[in-house]
PDB file of C-alpha atoms and ligand atoms in Angstrom:
ATOM      1  CA  MET A   1      13.690   9.068  -6.065  1.00  0.00           C
ATOM      2  CA  ILE A   2      14.515  11.069  -9.159  1.00  0.00           C
ATOM      3  CA  VAL A   3      18.087  11.140 -10.462  1.00  0.00           C
ATOM      4  CA  ASN A   4      19.943  12.694 -13.348  1.00  0.00           C
ATOM      5  CA  ILE A   5      22.245  10.446 -15.334  1.00  0.00           C
ATOM      6  CA  HIS A   6      24.120  12.102 -18.174  1.00  0.00           C
ATOM      7  CA  ASP A   7      21.431  14.073 -19.987  1.00  0.00           C
ATOM      8  CA  LYS A   8      18.382  12.135 -18.755  1.00  0.00           C
ATOM      9  CA  LYS A   9      16.080  11.874 -15.749  1.00  0.00           C
ATOM     10  CA  PHE A  10      15.105   8.593 -14.153  1.00  0.00           C
ATOM     11  CA  GLU A  11      12.504   7.805 -11.481  1.00  0.00           C
ATOM     12  CA  THR A  12      12.039   4.908  -9.083  1.00  0.00           C
ATOM     13  CA  TYR A  13      10.361   1.930 -10.682  1.00  0.00           C
ATOM     14  CA  ILE A  14      11.224  -1.123  -8.534  1.00  0.00           C
ATOM     15  CA  SER A  15      12.198  -0.510  -4.902  1.00  0.00           C
ATOM     16  CA  ASP A  16      15.068  -2.122  -2.980  1.00  0.00           C
ATOM     17  CA  ALA A  17      12.529  -4.090  -0.936  1.00  0.00           C
ATOM     18  CA  GLN A  18      10.742  -5.433  -4.014  1.00  0.00           C
ATOM     19  CA  ILE A  19      14.069  -6.493  -5.488  1.00  0.00           C
ATOM     20  CA  GLU A  20      15.029  -8.253  -2.281  1.00  0.00           C
ATOM     21  CA  ASP A  21      11.728 -10.153  -2.239  1.00  0.00           C
ATOM     22  CA  ALA A  22      12.214 -11.278  -5.835  1.00  0.00           C
ATOM     23  CA  VAL A  23      15.801 -12.370  -5.219  1.00  0.00           C
ATOM     24  CA  SER A  24      14.719 -14.316  -2.111  1.00  0.00           C
ATOM     25  CA  ARG A  25      11.960 -16.022  -4.068  1.00  0.00           C
ATOM     26  CA  ILE A  26      14.369 -17.076  -6.817  1.00  0.00           C
ATOM     27  CA  SER A  27      16.954 -18.331  -4.314  1.00  0.00           C
ATOM     28  CA  MET A  28      14.312 -20.476  -2.615  1.00  0.00           C
ATOM     29  CA  GLN A  29      13.236 -21.919  -5.979  1.00  0.00           C
ATOM     30  CA  ILE A  30      16.848 -22.741  -6.844  1.00  0.00           C
ATOM     31  CA  ASP A  31      17.396 -24.315  -3.409  1.00  0.00           C
ATOM     32  CA  GLN A  32      14.404 -26.580  -4.046  1.00  0.00           C
ATOM     33  CA  ASP A  33      15.182 -27.395  -7.667  1.00  0.00           C
ATOM     34  CA  TYR A  34      18.873 -28.109  -7.062  1.00  0.00           C
ATOM     35  CA  ALA A  35      18.648 -29.936  -3.722  1.00  0.00           C
ATOM     36  CA  GLY A  36      21.465 -32.490  -3.594  1.00  0.00           C
ATOM     37  CA  LYS A  37      23.140 -30.986  -6.671  1.00  0.00           C
ATOM     38  CA  ARG A  38      25.953 -28.481  -7.018  1.00  0.00           C
ATOM     39  CA  PRO A  39      24.939 -25.931  -9.647  1.00  0.00           C
ATOM     40  CA  LEU A  40      27.434 -23.708 -11.415  1.00  0.00           C
ATOM     41  CA  PHE A  41      26.355 -20.091 -11.753  1.00  0.00           C
ATOM     42  CA  LEU A  42      27.619 -18.485 -14.940  1.00  0.00           C
ATOM     43  CA  VAL A  43      27.224 -14.764 -14.411  1.00  0.00           C
ATOM     44  CA  VAL A  44      27.072 -12.616 -17.516  1.00  0.00           C
ATOM     45  CA  LEU A  45      28.966  -9.396 -16.767  1.00  0.00           C
ATOM     46  CA  ASN A  46      28.715  -6.478 -16.322  1.00  0.00           C
ATOM     47  CA  GLY A  47      25.070  -5.823 -15.526  1.00  0.00           C
ATOM     48  CA  SER A  48      24.379  -8.966 -13.494  1.00  0.00           C
ATOM     49  CA  PHE A  49      26.978  -8.539 -10.796  1.00  0.00           C
ATOM     50  CA  LEU A  50      24.703  -7.214  -8.046  1.00  0.00           C
ATOM     51  CA  PHE A  51      21.863  -9.625  -8.783  1.00  0.00           C
ATOM     52  CA  ALA A  52      24.315 -12.541  -8.854  1.00  0.00           C
ATOM     53  CA  ALA A  53      25.951 -11.509  -5.580  1.00  0.00           C
ATOM     54  CA  ASP A  54      22.652 -11.076  -3.731  1.00  0.00           C
ATOM     55  CA  LEU A  55      21.213 -14.298  -5.142  1.00  0.00           C
ATOM     56  CA  PHE A  56      24.361 -16.285  -4.406  1.00  0.00           C
ATOM     57  CA  ARG A  57      24.588 -15.243  -0.784  1.00  0.00           C
ATOM     58  CA  LYS A  58      20.973 -16.248  -0.154  1.00  0.00           C
ATOM     59  CA  LEU A  59      21.498 -19.790  -1.451  1.00  0.00           C
ATOM     60  CA  HIS A  60      21.753 -22.803   0.802  1.00  0.00           C
ATOM     61  CA  VAL A  61      22.645 -25.470  -1.748  1.00  0.00           C
ATOM     62  CA  GLU A  62      26.304 -25.951  -2.530  1.00  0.00           C
ATOM     63  CA  ALA A  63      27.078 -23.916  -5.601  1.00  0.00           C
ATOM     64  CA  GLU A  64      29.964 -22.559  -7.622  1.00  0.00           C
ATOM     65  CA  ILE A  65      30.144 -19.256  -9.427  1.00  0.00           C
ATOM     66  CA  CYS A  66      32.088 -18.065 -12.449  1.00  0.00           C
ATOM     67  CA  PHE A  67      31.961 -14.679 -14.168  1.00  0.00           C
ATOM     68  CA  ILE A  68      31.988 -14.337 -17.925  1.00  0.00           C
ATOM     69  CA  LYS A  69      31.786 -11.623 -20.518  1.00  0.00           C
ATOM     70  CA  LEU A  70      30.100 -12.221 -23.824  1.00  0.00           C
ATOM     71  CA  ALA A  71      31.829 -10.889 -26.895  1.00  0.00           C
ATOM     72  CA  SER A  72      30.242 -10.861 -30.322  1.00  0.00           C
ATOM     73  CA  TYR A  73      32.252 -10.874 -33.487  1.00  0.00           C
ATOM     74  CA  GLN A  74      31.439 -11.371 -37.115  1.00  0.00           C
ATOM     75  CA  GLY A  75      32.228 -14.917 -38.211  1.00  0.00           C
ATOM     76  CA  MET A  76      34.102 -15.819 -41.367  1.00  0.00           C
ATOM     77  CA  LYS A  77      30.832 -16.502 -43.116  1.00  0.00           C
ATOM     78  CA  SER A  78      28.375 -13.747 -43.789  1.00  0.00           C
ATOM     79  CA  SER A  79      25.810 -15.918 -42.004  1.00  0.00           C
ATOM     80  CA  GLY A  80      26.347 -13.921 -38.889  1.00  0.00           C
ATOM     81  CA  LYS A  81      27.743 -13.381 -35.491  1.00  0.00           C
ATOM     82  CA  VAL A  82      29.377 -15.712 -33.060  1.00  0.00           C
ATOM     83  CA  THR A  83      29.000 -14.939 -29.409  1.00  0.00           C
ATOM     84  CA  THR A  84      31.742 -16.324 -27.258  1.00  0.00           C
ATOM     85  CA  ALA A  85      32.488 -16.303 -23.553  1.00  0.00           C
ATOM     86  CA  ILE A  86      35.558 -14.622 -22.138  1.00  0.00           C
ATOM     87  CA  GLY A  87      36.666 -15.910 -18.759  1.00  0.00           C
ATOM     88  CA  LEU A  88      34.860 -19.242 -18.861  1.00  0.00           C
ATOM     89  CA  ASP A  89      37.634 -21.091 -17.042  1.00  0.00           C
ATOM     90  CA  THR A  90      35.480 -23.568 -15.137  1.00  0.00           C
ATOM     91  CA  PRO A  91      34.642 -26.739 -17.085  1.00  0.00           C
ATOM     92  CA  VAL A  92      30.949 -26.870 -17.906  1.00  0.00           C
ATOM     93  CA  LYS A  93      30.773 -30.472 -19.091  1.00  0.00           C
ATOM     94  CA  GLY A  94      28.582 -32.534 -16.814  1.00  0.00           C
ATOM     95  CA  ARG A  95      27.585 -29.533 -14.698  1.00  0.00           C
ATOM     96  CA  ASP A  96      24.169 -28.163 -13.816  1.00  0.00           C
ATOM     97  CA  VAL A  97      24.591 -24.670 -15.185  1.00  0.00           C
ATOM     98  CA  ILE A  98      22.483 -21.643 -14.292  1.00  0.00           C
ATOM     99  CA  LEU A  99      23.104 -18.610 -16.500  1.00  0.00           C
ATOM    100  CA  ILE A 100      22.608 -15.387 -14.569  1.00  0.00           C
ATOM    101  CA  GLU A 101      21.472 -12.329 -16.533  1.00  0.00           C
ATOM    102  CA  ASP A 102      20.364  -8.887 -15.465  1.00  0.00           C
ATOM    103  CA  ILE A 103      17.836  -8.374 -18.237  1.00  0.00           C
ATOM    104  CA  ILE A 104      16.529 -10.159 -21.302  1.00  0.00           C
ATOM    105  CA  ASP A 105      15.527  -7.562 -23.831  1.00  0.00           C
ATOM    106  CA  THR A 106      15.394  -8.860 -27.414  1.00  0.00           C
ATOM    107  CA  GLY A 107      16.985 -12.127 -26.269  1.00  0.00           C
ATOM    108  CA  LYS A 108      19.679 -11.859 -28.940  1.00  0.00           C
ATOM    109  CA  THR A 109      22.662 -12.118 -26.593  1.00  0.00           C
ATOM    110  CA  LEU A 110      21.530 -15.369 -25.004  1.00  0.00           C
ATOM    111  CA  PHE A 111      20.098 -16.774 -28.214  1.00  0.00           C
ATOM    112  CA  GLU A 112      23.543 -16.538 -29.775  1.00  0.00           C
ATOM    113  CA  PHE A 113      25.456 -17.760 -26.750  1.00  0.00           C
ATOM    114  CA  ILE A 114      23.315 -20.736 -25.677  1.00  0.00           C
ATOM    115  CA  PRO A 115      24.299 -22.988 -28.614  1.00  0.00           C
ATOM    116  CA  GLU A 116      27.975 -22.406 -27.833  1.00  0.00           C
ATOM    117  CA  LEU A 117      27.352 -23.250 -24.208  1.00  0.00           C
ATOM    118  CA  LYS A 118      25.408 -26.411 -25.103  1.00  0.00           C
ATOM    119  CA  GLU A 119      28.339 -27.600 -27.218  1.00  0.00           C
ATOM    120  CA  ARG A 120      30.251 -27.787 -23.970  1.00  0.00           C
ATOM    121  CA  GLN A 121      27.757 -30.418 -22.801  1.00  0.00           C
ATOM    122  CA  PRO A 122      26.403 -29.260 -19.470  1.00  0.00           C
ATOM    123  CA  THR A 123      24.108 -31.824 -17.812  1.00  0.00           C
ATOM    124  CA  SER A 124      21.435 -29.170 -17.574  1.00  0.00           C
ATOM    125  CA  LEU A 125      21.071 -25.507 -18.399  1.00  0.00           C
ATOM    126  CA  ARG A 126      18.667 -23.005 -16.911  1.00  0.00           C
ATOM    127  CA  ILE A 127      18.460 -19.242 -17.107  1.00  0.00           C
ATOM    128  CA  ALA A 128      17.802 -16.821 -14.270  1.00  0.00           C
ATOM    129  CA  SER A 129      17.151 -13.219 -15.241  1.00  0.00           C
ATOM    130  CA  LEU A 130      16.229 -10.456 -12.844  1.00  0.00           C
ATOM    131  CA  LEU A 131      14.253  -8.676 -15.558  1.00  0.00           C
ATOM    132  CA  LEU A 132      12.443  -9.693 -18.715  1.00  0.00           C
ATOM    133  CA  LYS A 133      10.907  -7.377 -21.305  1.00  0.00           C
ATOM    134  CA  PRO A 134       8.287  -9.643 -22.925  1.00  0.00           C
ATOM    135  CA  ASP A 135       7.262  -7.016 -25.489  1.00  0.00           C
ATOM    136  CA  ALA A 136      10.849  -6.585 -26.702  1.00  0.00           C
ATOM    137  CA  LEU A 137      11.592 -10.311 -27.016  1.00  0.00           C
ATOM    138  CA  LYS A 138      12.437 -11.250 -30.621  1.00  0.00           C
ATOM    139  CA  TYR A 139      14.419 -14.464 -30.158  1.00  0.00           C
ATOM    140  CA  ASP A 140      13.376 -17.809 -28.784  1.00  0.00           C
ATOM    141  CA  VAL A 141      14.873 -17.585 -25.305  1.00  0.00           C
ATOM    142  CA  LYS A 142      13.051 -18.838 -22.238  1.00  0.00           C
ATOM    143  CA  ALA A 143      14.107 -17.864 -18.750  1.00  0.00           C
ATOM    144  CA  ASP A 144      13.399 -20.399 -16.006  1.00  0.00           C
ATOM    145  CA  TYR A 145      13.639 -17.907 -13.136  1.00  0.00           C
ATOM    146  CA  ILE A 146      12.455 -14.330 -13.586  1.00  0.00           C
ATOM    147  CA  GLY A 147      12.381 -11.529 -11.036  1.00  0.00           C
ATOM    148  CA  PHE A 148      10.109  -9.114 -12.871  1.00  0.00           C
ATOM    149  CA  SER A 149       8.445  -8.815 -16.243  1.00  0.00           C
ATOM    150  CA  VAL A 150       8.715  -5.172 -17.213  1.00  0.00           C
ATOM    151  CA  PRO A 151       7.396  -2.950 -19.998  1.00  0.00           C
ATOM    152  CA  ASN A 152       9.589  -1.822 -22.823  1.00  0.00           C
ATOM    153  CA  ASP A 153      11.090   1.121 -20.903  1.00  0.00           C
ATOM    154  CA  PHE A 154      14.758   1.903 -20.498  1.00  0.00           C
ATOM    155  CA  LEU A 155      15.883   0.995 -16.981  1.00  0.00           C
ATOM    156  CA  VAL A 156      18.947   1.701 -14.844  1.00  0.00           C
ATOM    157  CA  GLY A 157      20.135   0.764 -11.364  1.00  0.00           C
ATOM    158  CA  TYR A 158      20.972  -2.415  -9.486  1.00  0.00           C
ATOM    159  CA  GLY A 159      23.677  -3.218 -12.017  1.00  0.00           C
ATOM    160  CA  LEU A 160      22.012  -1.799 -15.120  1.00  0.00           C
ATOM    161  CA  ASP A 161      23.665   1.208 -16.704  1.00  0.00           C
ATOM    162  CA  TYR A 162      22.980   4.091 -18.990  1.00  0.00           C
ATOM    163  CA  ASP A 163      26.228   4.687 -20.822  1.00  0.00           C
ATOM    164  CA  GLY A 164      28.326   3.403 -17.938  1.00  0.00           C
ATOM    165  CA  LEU A 165      26.498   5.136 -15.104  1.00  0.00           C
ATOM    166  CA  GLY A 166      23.673   4.234 -12.747  1.00  0.00           C
ATOM    167  CA  ARG A 167      24.770   0.721 -11.806  1.00  0.00           C
ATOM    168  CA  ASN A 168      25.231   1.629  -8.149  1.00  0.00           C
ATOM    169  CA  PHE A 169      21.614   2.373  -7.261  1.00  0.00           C
ATOM    170  CA  GLY A 170      19.992  -0.198  -4.974  1.00  0.00           C
ATOM    171  CA  GLU A 171      16.680   0.249  -6.761  1.00  0.00           C
ATOM    172  CA  ILE A 172      15.677   0.105 -10.407  1.00  0.00           C
ATOM    173  CA  LEU A 173      14.693   3.338 -12.075  1.00  0.00           C
ATOM    174  CA  LYS A 174      13.046   4.041 -15.398  1.00  0.00           C
ATOM    175  CA  LEU A 175      13.549   6.781 -17.912  1.00  0.00           C
ATOM    176  CA  MET A 176      11.112   9.631 -17.394  1.00  0.00           C
ATOM    177  CA  PRO A 177       9.058  10.740 -20.390  1.00  0.00           C
TER     178      PRO A 177
HETATM  179  P1  IMP B 201      19.332  -8.535 -25.534  1.00  0.00           P
HETATM  180  O1  IMP B 201      20.473  -9.248 -26.187  1.00  0.00           O
HETATM  181  O2  IMP B 201      18.561  -7.684 -26.500  1.00  0.00           O
HETATM  182  O3  IMP B 201      18.420  -9.444 -24.746  1.00  0.00           O
HETATM  183  O4  IMP B 201      19.959  -7.456 -24.568  1.00  0.00           O
HETATM  184  C1  IMP B 201      20.427  -7.761 -23.350  1.00  0.00           C
HETATM  185  C2  IMP B 201      21.395  -6.702 -22.871  1.00  0.00           C
HETATM  186  O5  IMP B 201      21.034  -5.369 -23.287  1.00  0.00           O
HETATM  187  C3  IMP B 201      21.374  -6.672 -21.372  1.00  0.00           C
HETATM  188  O6  IMP B 201      22.266  -7.614 -20.820  1.00  0.00           O
HETATM  189  C4  IMP B 201      21.736  -5.230 -21.067  1.00  0.00           C
HETATM  190  O7  IMP B 201      23.131  -5.099 -21.029  1.00  0.00           O
HETATM  191  C5  IMP B 201      21.201  -4.451 -22.223  1.00  0.00           C
HETATM  192  N1  IMP B 201      19.879  -3.838 -21.892  1.00  0.00           N
HETATM  193  C6  IMP B 201      18.679  -4.178 -22.383  1.00  0.00           C
HETATM  194  N2  IMP B 201      17.688  -3.423 -21.872  1.00  0.00           N
HETATM  195  C7  IMP B 201      18.295  -2.559 -21.029  1.00  0.00           C
HETATM  196  C8  IMP B 201      17.781  -1.496 -20.165  1.00  0.00           C
HETATM  197  O8  IMP B 201      16.583  -1.194 -20.072  1.00  0.00           O
HETATM  198  N3  IMP B 201      18.711  -0.833 -19.434  1.00  0.00           N
HETATM  199  C9  IMP B 201      20.042  -1.130 -19.484  1.00  0.00           C
HETATM  200  N4  IMP B 201      20.556  -2.115 -20.258  1.00  0.00           N
HETATM  201  C10 IMP B 201      19.682  -2.816 -21.022  1.00  0.00           C
HETATM  202 MG1   MG B 202      23.831  -7.858 -19.550  1.00  0.00          MG
END
């Protein structure tokens, strides 16, 4: 499939069926790893909503889900940014938390947020990301569950957007040269 979004053309890169296989694989891994536990999914909006929904409905273990937005702001000190969660209304202390991301690019977003999350003292913390761009990674972030490692191309679809559009495609498309 080739689609126009704003001023650019995108072509199919990962099909619906491939995505479904990857999501099934991750759900089975989580079922095994969290048997007898009750993990809390923390879904990082907006991009992760489709991945989180499909993953969550495939799970068999008891699990809870909570949706958060990450907001960055400049701290009082020049030392840098603080990334904080909006909508984190479920207590994290003592929980087995799984952060759900659509894509890890440079890793900056999670690198800044993870320390704040750890301060809340979860029992355990793992990261599930549908996509990882290993060549773009600049921060020390390790995902425990990954759907696909992808090259450093700009992608849309299945939750990912280009300037607000493209999230509704069931497949993942990449920018055409
Ligand atoms: P990071 O902080 O550099 O890891 O960036 C992560 C965020 O950048 C993701 O949650 C996406 O919102 C966005 N992003 C990175 N790569 C892409 C892409 O190829 N398409 C759409 N959004 C992307
Ligand atoms: Mg995101």
